[in-house]
């Protein structure tokens, strides 16, 4: 993952500041498990990602109080983005996966997912929000000077929400 290094380290998202070092994904999940009062060990299960990819599901929810869920999915070889239409065990990796997790958390989920999610019937939808993005040749993102208006224009639905260091 070139954006947020899976094994930890520095990232360009912080404007090239090498003093800001991220922990690895697995260390991060262990930290969240400890924060939530869970044991810091985990169990794993293999999954199918897309039609031929490999994924690993990590469940850190052992020893957690009722309703605490700490999970992590690794889509091997996917990088930071998994691509449109991707699935894992026939569940869309989009709103379906997130909705399943949120539903279990809000329902008190029983202390963990116990494995990859099953398809849900509810599927929230969203539509782009017009937030009035306009071009400014001097504008650059707060955390990365390379995030110019041209960069934002490549994916305006999500990137037009970026801010500059002065809050615009």
PDB file of C-alpha atoms in Angstrom:
ATOM      1  CA  UNK A   1       0.000   0.000   0.000  1.00  0.00           C
ATOM      2  CA  UNK A   2       1.685   3.165  -1.178  1.00  0.00           C
ATOM      3  CA  UNK A   3      -0.729   5.475   0.664  1.00  0.00           C
ATOM      4  CA  UNK A   4      -0.775   3.953   4.157  1.00  0.00           C
ATOM      5  CA  UNK A   5       2.021   1.363   4.430  1.00  0.00           C
ATOM      6  CA  UNK A   6       0.587  -1.894   5.773  1.00  0.00           C
ATOM      7  CA  UNK A   7       3.826  -2.704   7.597  1.00  0.00           C
ATOM      8  CA  UNK A   8       3.949   0.832   9.067  1.00  0.00           C
ATOM      9  CA  UNK A   9       6.322   3.696   8.374  1.00  0.00           C
ATOM     10  CA  UNK A  10       6.037   7.141   6.848  1.00  0.00           C
ATOM     11  CA  UNK A  11       3.416   8.246   4.327  1.00  0.00           C
ATOM     12  CA  UNK A  12       3.058  11.053   1.797  1.00  0.00           C
ATOM     13  CA  UNK A  13      -0.398  11.873   3.187  1.00  0.00           C
ATOM     14  CA  UNK A  14       1.312  13.913   5.902  1.00  0.00           C
ATOM     15  CA  UNK A  15       3.037  16.285   3.504  1.00  0.00           C
ATOM     16  CA  UNK A  16       6.262  14.288   3.474  1.00  0.00           C
ATOM     17  CA  UNK A  17       6.812  14.811   7.218  1.00  0.00           C
ATOM     18  CA  UNK A  18       9.011  11.824   8.071  1.00  0.00           C
ATOM     19  CA  UNK A  19       8.596  12.525  11.799  1.00  0.00           C
ATOM     20  CA  UNK A  20       5.041  11.194  11.521  1.00  0.00           C
ATOM     21  CA  UNK A  21       5.399   7.402  11.554  1.00  0.00           C
ATOM     22  CA  UNK A  22       2.444   5.045  11.331  1.00  0.00           C
ATOM     23  CA  UNK A  23       2.344   1.737  13.189  1.00  0.00           C
ATOM     24  CA  UNK A  24       1.696  -1.418  11.178  1.00  0.00           C
ATOM     25  CA  UNK A  25      -1.895  -2.476  10.540  1.00  0.00           C
ATOM     26  CA  UNK A  26      -1.564  -5.478  12.861  1.00  0.00           C
ATOM     27  CA  UNK A  27      -0.003  -3.328  15.629  1.00  0.00           C
ATOM     28  CA  UNK A  28      -2.830  -0.832  15.157  1.00  0.00           C
ATOM     29  CA  UNK A  29      -5.454  -3.559  15.566  1.00  0.00           C
ATOM     30  CA  UNK A  30      -3.692  -4.915  18.677  1.00  0.00           C
ATOM     31  CA  UNK A  31      -3.738  -1.381  20.094  1.00  0.00           C
ATOM     32  CA  UNK A  32      -7.477  -1.027  19.374  1.00  0.00           C
ATOM     33  CA  UNK A  33      -8.162  -4.439  20.945  1.00  0.00           C
ATOM     34  CA  UNK A  34      -6.288  -3.407  24.103  1.00  0.00           C
ATOM     35  CA  UNK A  35      -8.072  -0.030  24.114  1.00  0.00           C
ATOM     36  CA  UNK A  36     -11.423  -1.838  23.974  1.00  0.00           C
ATOM     37  CA  UNK A  37     -10.474  -4.196  26.827  1.00  0.00           C
ATOM     38  CA  UNK A  38     -10.097  -7.265  24.624  1.00  0.00           C
ATOM     39  CA  UNK A  39      -7.291  -9.789  24.633  1.00  0.00           C
ATOM     40  CA  UNK A  40      -4.645  -8.704  22.148  1.00  0.00           C
ATOM     41  CA  UNK A  41      -4.475 -12.058  20.374  1.00  0.00           C
ATOM     42  CA  UNK A  42      -6.463 -12.833  17.266  1.00  0.00           C
ATOM     43  CA  UNK A  43      -7.872 -15.652  15.196  1.00  0.00           C
ATOM     44  CA  UNK A  44      -7.727 -15.760  11.414  1.00  0.00           C
ATOM     45  CA  UNK A  45      -9.816 -17.198   8.614  1.00  0.00           C
ATOM     46  CA  UNK A  46      -9.025 -17.322   4.908  1.00  0.00           C
ATOM     47  CA  UNK A  47     -11.464 -15.853   2.437  1.00  0.00           C
ATOM     48  CA  UNK A  48     -11.859 -15.507  -1.303  1.00  0.00           C
ATOM     49  CA  UNK A  49     -11.372 -11.983  -2.642  1.00  0.00           C
ATOM     50  CA  UNK A  50     -12.955 -11.370  -6.041  1.00  0.00           C
ATOM     51  CA  UNK A  51     -12.750 -14.382  -8.309  1.00  0.00           C
ATOM     52  CA  UNK A  52      -9.190 -15.507  -7.579  1.00  0.00           C
ATOM     53  CA  UNK A  53      -7.669 -13.358  -4.828  1.00  0.00           C
ATOM     54  CA  UNK A  54      -6.808 -14.304  -1.296  1.00  0.00           C
ATOM     55  CA  UNK A  55      -8.007 -12.441   1.772  1.00  0.00           C
ATOM     56  CA  UNK A  56      -7.427 -12.965   5.472  1.00  0.00           C
ATOM     57  CA  UNK A  57      -9.921 -12.043   8.169  1.00  0.00           C
ATOM     58  CA  UNK A  58      -8.492 -11.186  11.603  1.00  0.00           C
ATOM     59  CA  UNK A  59     -10.792 -11.277  14.638  1.00  0.00           C
ATOM     60  CA  UNK A  60      -9.409  -9.559  17.739  1.00  0.00           C
ATOM     61  CA  UNK A  61     -12.707  -9.783  19.616  1.00  0.00           C
ATOM     62  CA  UNK A  62     -11.675 -12.605  21.974  1.00  0.00           C
ATOM     63  CA  UNK A  63     -12.107 -11.568  25.588  1.00  0.00           C
ATOM     64  CA  UNK A  64     -14.058  -8.450  24.615  1.00  0.00           C
ATOM     65  CA  UNK A  65     -17.129  -7.307  26.485  1.00  0.00           C
ATOM     66  CA  UNK A  66     -20.476  -8.064  24.862  1.00  0.00           C
ATOM     67  CA  UNK A  67     -20.936  -5.967  21.726  1.00  0.00           C
ATOM     68  CA  UNK A  68     -17.272  -5.031  21.224  1.00  0.00           C
ATOM     69  CA  UNK A  69     -16.083  -6.004  17.749  1.00  0.00           C
ATOM     70  CA  UNK A  70     -12.500  -5.576  16.559  1.00  0.00           C
ATOM     71  CA  UNK A  71     -11.926  -6.930  13.045  1.00  0.00           C
ATOM     72  CA  UNK A  72      -9.432  -6.508  10.228  1.00  0.00           C
ATOM     73  CA  UNK A  73      -9.468  -7.700   6.623  1.00  0.00           C
ATOM     74  CA  UNK A  74      -6.367  -8.092   4.460  1.00  0.00           C
ATOM     75  CA  UNK A  75      -6.945  -8.226   0.719  1.00  0.00           C
ATOM     76  CA  UNK A  76      -3.588  -9.603  -0.404  1.00  0.00           C
ATOM     77  CA  UNK A  77      -2.149  -7.682  -3.330  1.00  0.00           C
ATOM     78  CA  UNK A  78      -4.941  -5.089  -3.382  1.00  0.00           C
ATOM     79  CA  UNK A  79      -2.994  -2.091  -2.085  1.00  0.00           C
ATOM     80  CA  UNK A  80      -5.021   0.741  -0.583  1.00  0.00           C
ATOM     81  CA  UNK A  81      -7.928   0.355  -3.014  1.00  0.00           C
ATOM     82  CA  UNK A  82      -9.738  -2.825  -3.939  1.00  0.00           C
ATOM     83  CA  UNK A  83     -11.471  -1.701  -7.136  1.00  0.00           C
ATOM     84  CA  UNK A  84     -15.085  -1.224  -8.042  1.00  0.00           C
ATOM     85  CA  UNK A  85     -17.328  -4.266  -7.806  1.00  0.00           C
ATOM     86  CA  UNK A  86     -14.957  -6.317  -5.646  1.00  0.00           C
ATOM     87  CA  UNK A  87     -16.434  -9.038  -3.422  1.00  0.00           C
ATOM     88  CA  UNK A  88     -15.285 -11.184  -0.543  1.00  0.00           C
ATOM     89  CA  UNK A  89     -17.124 -14.480  -0.037  1.00  0.00           C
ATOM     90  CA  UNK A  90     -19.794 -13.109  -2.404  1.00  0.00           C
ATOM     91  CA  UNK A  91     -20.358 -10.007  -0.221  1.00  0.00           C
ATOM     92  CA  UNK A  92     -19.731  -6.708  -1.979  1.00  0.00           C
ATOM     93  CA  UNK A  93     -16.781  -4.826  -0.517  1.00  0.00           C
ATOM     94  CA  UNK A  94     -18.624  -1.553  -0.371  1.00  0.00           C
ATOM     95  CA  UNK A  95     -21.667  -0.638   1.640  1.00  0.00           C
ATOM     96  CA  UNK A  96     -22.593  -4.309   2.227  1.00  0.00           C
ATOM     97  CA  UNK A  97     -19.441  -5.065   4.212  1.00  0.00           C
ATOM     98  CA  UNK A  98     -19.516  -1.769   6.126  1.00  0.00           C
ATOM     99  CA  UNK A  99     -23.263  -2.052   6.779  1.00  0.00           C
ATOM    100  CA  UNK A 100     -22.853  -5.573   8.147  1.00  0.00           C
ATOM    101  CA  UNK A 101     -20.136  -4.400  10.560  1.00  0.00           C
ATOM    102  CA  UNK A 102     -22.086  -1.324  11.693  1.00  0.00           C
ATOM    103  CA  UNK A 103     -25.275  -3.352  12.132  1.00  0.00           C
ATOM    104  CA  UNK A 104     -23.483  -5.862  14.356  1.00  0.00           C
ATOM    105  CA  UNK A 105     -21.890  -3.092  16.435  1.00  0.00           C
ATOM    106  CA  UNK A 106     -25.192  -1.250  16.874  1.00  0.00           C
ATOM    107  CA  UNK A 107     -27.014  -4.487  17.720  1.00  0.00           C
ATOM    108  CA  UNK A 108     -24.469  -5.412  20.363  1.00  0.00           C
ATOM    109  CA  UNK A 109     -22.998  -8.038  18.026  1.00  0.00           C
ATOM    110  CA  UNK A 110     -22.208 -10.644  20.694  1.00  0.00           C
ATOM    111  CA  UNK A 111     -18.522  -9.823  21.160  1.00  0.00           C
ATOM    112  CA  UNK A 112     -17.236 -10.335  17.660  1.00  0.00           C
ATOM    113  CA  UNK A 113     -18.013 -11.219  14.130  1.00  0.00           C
ATOM    114  CA  UNK A 114     -16.752 -14.782  14.245  1.00  0.00           C
ATOM    115  CA  UNK A 115     -15.726 -14.617  10.611  1.00  0.00           C
ATOM    116  CA  UNK A 116     -16.431 -12.893   7.355  1.00  0.00           C
ATOM    117  CA  UNK A 117     -19.910 -11.378   7.075  1.00  0.00           C
ATOM    118  CA  UNK A 118     -22.921 -12.915   5.477  1.00  0.00           C
ATOM    119  CA  UNK A 119     -24.874 -10.919   2.893  1.00  0.00           C
ATOM    120  CA  UNK A 120     -27.447  -8.519   4.289  1.00  0.00           C
ATOM    121  CA  UNK A 121     -30.743  -7.516   2.775  1.00  0.00           C
ATOM    122  CA  UNK A 122     -30.526  -3.875   3.778  1.00  0.00           C
ATOM    123  CA  UNK A 123     -28.244  -1.770   1.627  1.00  0.00           C
ATOM    124  CA  UNK A 124     -27.941   1.929   2.333  1.00  0.00           C
ATOM    125  CA  UNK A 125     -27.390   4.184  -0.614  1.00  0.00           C
ATOM    126  CA  UNK A 126     -25.740   7.486  -1.041  1.00  0.00           C
ATOM    127  CA  UNK A 127     -25.655  10.051  -3.747  1.00  0.00           C
ATOM    128  CA  UNK A 128     -23.023  12.660  -4.454  1.00  0.00           C
ATOM    129  CA  UNK A 129     -23.467  15.936  -2.665  1.00  0.00           C
ATOM    130  CA  UNK A 130     -22.771  19.130  -4.558  1.00  0.00           C
ATOM    131  CA  UNK A 131     -20.501  21.099  -2.260  1.00  0.00           C
ATOM    132  CA  UNK A 132     -19.515  23.818  -4.709  1.00  0.00           C
ATOM    133  CA  UNK A 133     -15.972  22.826  -5.597  1.00  0.00           C
ATOM    134  CA  UNK A 134     -14.215  25.427  -7.770  1.00  0.00           C
ATOM    135  CA  UNK A 135     -10.779  25.658  -9.398  1.00  0.00           C
ATOM    136  CA  UNK A 136      -8.011  27.758  -7.806  1.00  0.00           C
ATOM    137  CA  UNK A 137      -4.521  27.532  -9.337  1.00  0.00           C
ATOM    138  CA  UNK A 138      -2.871  28.351  -5.969  1.00  0.00           C
ATOM    139  CA  UNK A 139      -4.812  25.832  -3.870  1.00  0.00           C
ATOM    140  CA  UNK A 140      -3.138  22.724  -2.412  1.00  0.00           C
ATOM    141  CA  UNK A 141      -4.260  20.127   0.124  1.00  0.00           C
ATOM    142  CA  UNK A 142      -3.547  20.549   3.820  1.00  0.00           C
ATOM    143  CA  UNK A 143      -1.560  17.313   4.153  1.00  0.00           C
ATOM    144  CA  UNK A 144      -0.051  16.970   0.688  1.00  0.00           C
ATOM    145  CA  UNK A 145       0.998  19.860  -1.610  1.00  0.00           C
ATOM    146  CA  UNK A 146       0.615  17.502  -4.596  1.00  0.00           C
ATOM    147  CA  UNK A 147      -3.146  17.436  -3.967  1.00  0.00           C
ATOM    148  CA  UNK A 148      -3.966  20.346  -6.284  1.00  0.00           C
ATOM    149  CA  UNK A 149      -7.293  21.273  -7.845  1.00  0.00           C
ATOM    150  CA  UNK A 150      -6.344  19.147 -10.840  1.00  0.00           C
ATOM    151  CA  UNK A 151      -5.812  16.156  -8.508  1.00  0.00           C
ATOM    152  CA  UNK A 152      -9.142  16.824  -6.772  1.00  0.00           C
ATOM    153  CA  UNK A 153     -10.916  17.040 -10.152  1.00  0.00           C
ATOM    154  CA  UNK A 154      -9.934  13.431 -10.929  1.00  0.00           C
ATOM    155  CA  UNK A 155     -12.358  12.221  -8.193  1.00  0.00           C
ATOM    156  CA  UNK A 156     -14.476  15.237  -7.196  1.00  0.00           C
ATOM    157  CA  UNK A 157     -17.151  13.220  -5.383  1.00  0.00           C
ATOM    158  CA  UNK A 158     -14.728  12.402  -2.575  1.00  0.00           C
ATOM    159  CA  UNK A 159     -11.762  14.724  -3.056  1.00  0.00           C
ATOM    160  CA  UNK A 160     -13.668  18.004  -3.328  1.00  0.00           C
ATOM    161  CA  UNK A 161     -14.034  17.776   0.451  1.00  0.00           C
ATOM    162  CA  UNK A 162     -10.240  18.160   0.894  1.00  0.00           C
ATOM    163  CA  UNK A 163      -9.095  21.287   2.717  1.00  0.00           C
ATOM    164  CA  UNK A 164      -6.037  23.489   2.392  1.00  0.00           C
ATOM    165  CA  UNK A 165      -3.933  24.574   5.370  1.00  0.00           C
ATOM    166  CA  UNK A 166      -6.050  27.742   5.662  1.00  0.00           C
ATOM    167  CA  UNK A 167      -9.295  25.729   5.791  1.00  0.00           C
ATOM    168  CA  UNK A 168     -10.579  26.298   2.225  1.00  0.00           C
TER     169      UNK A 168
END
